[in-house]
Amino acid sequence: MALDELKSAVPDYAKDLKLNLGSVIGNSDLPAQQLWGTVLACAIASRSPRVLRELAPEAEANLSPEAFKAAKSAAAIMSMNNVFYRTRHLLSDDEYGTMRAGLRMNVIGNPGVDKVDFELWSFAVSAINGCGMCLDSHEQVLRKAGVDRDVIQESFKIASVIQAVAVTLDAEAALA
């Protein structure tokens, strides 16, 4: 099991991450599609080849081909949107906020899976990428769709742990 291999690679000084990784994935109350789509999208967003290599096969085994593609699409589109909207928000010239984005984002409207799942994955990727505007936007859509705060928090717990594991393992590889 790749998850076990990933956990065993986490160094002793980061034991909490190892335990959290097992907990957020192994003990999650999320339905399988929401869980594994979040895991895959976050593994991609973490930018860690090792984390992605270890988690992608398990995600693929737990997702339909459509959901696997949609989770990858969420990571891809949010990598663009997070930079664009975070930059727009950080600029002191409010005029940028009134300008048309002019970027294609069709996958958001037609992701090929349940809209709530795609929004949850987009939210988790936005947590990793640190885009407050996107976090607020996706959280509002999820709440309006009736998603509980516990579910939303579960997605950013997964994002937090996967990102921390990625940073730790990549640092260990660089120091080796």
JSON list of C-alpha atoms in Angstrom, two decimals, residues 29-31 34 38 116 120 123 142 146-158:
[
{"chain": "A", "resi": 29, "resn": "ASP", "atom": "CA", "xyz": [-15.71, 10.32, 7.14]},
{"chain": "A", "resi": 30, "resn": "LEU", "atom": "CA", "xyz": [-15.73, 11.71, 3.61]},
{"chain": "A", "resi": 31, "resn": "PRO", "atom": "CA", "xyz": [-17.25, 9.53, 0.89]},
{"chain": "A", "resi": 34, "resn": "GLN", "atom": "CA", "xyz": [-14.57, 13.24, -2.08]},
{"chain": "A", "resi": 38, "resn": "THR", "atom": "CA", "xyz": [-9.11, 15.69, -2.45]},
{"chain": "A", "resi": 116, "resn": "VAL", "atom": "CA", "xyz": [-19.87, 19.73, -4.85]},
{"chain": "A", "resi": 120, "resn": "LEU", "atom": "CA", "xyz": [-14.33, 20.70, -2.49]},
{"chain": "A", "resi": 123, "resn": "PHE", "atom": "CA", "xyz": [-11.16, 24.57, -2.20]},
{"chain": "A", "resi": 142, "resn": "LEU", "atom": "CA", "xyz": [-20.09, 24.66, -0.82]},
{"chain": "A", "resi": 146, "resn": "GLY", "atom": "CA", "xyz": [-25.57, 22.51, 2.02]},
{"chain": "A", "resi": 147, "resn": "VAL", "atom": "CA", "xyz": [-22.07, 21.20, 2.76]},
{"chain": "A", "resi": 148, "resn": "ASP", "atom": "CA", "xyz": [-21.33, 21.23, 6.50]},
{"chain": "A", "resi": 149, "resn": "ARG", "atom": "CA", "xyz": [-18.35, 23.07, 7.89]},
{"chain": "A", "resi": 150, "resn": "ASP", "atom": "CA", "xyz": [-17.00, 19.72, 9.18]},
{"chain": "A", "resi": 151, "resn": "VAL", "atom": "CA", "xyz": [-16.71, 18.45, 5.60]},
{"chain": "A", "resi": 152, "resn": "ILE", "atom": "CA", "xyz": [-15.05, 21.65, 4.43]},
{"chain": "A", "resi": 153, "resn": "GLN", "atom": "CA", "xyz": [-12.61, 21.54, 7.33]},
{"chain": "A", "resi": 154, "resn": "GLU", "atom": "CA", "xyz": [-11.86, 17.90, 6.53]},
{"chain": "A", "resi": 155, "resn": "SER", "atom": "CA", "xyz": [-10.73, 18.97, 3.05]},
{"chain": "A", "resi": 156, "resn": "PHE", "atom": "CA", "xyz": [-8.30, 21.57, 4.36]},
{"chain": "A", "resi": 157, "resn": "LYS", "atom": "CA", "xyz": [-7.03, 19.17, 7.01]},
{"chain": "A", "resi": 158, "resn": "ILE", "atom": "CA", "xyz": [-6.14, 16.80, 4.18]}
]
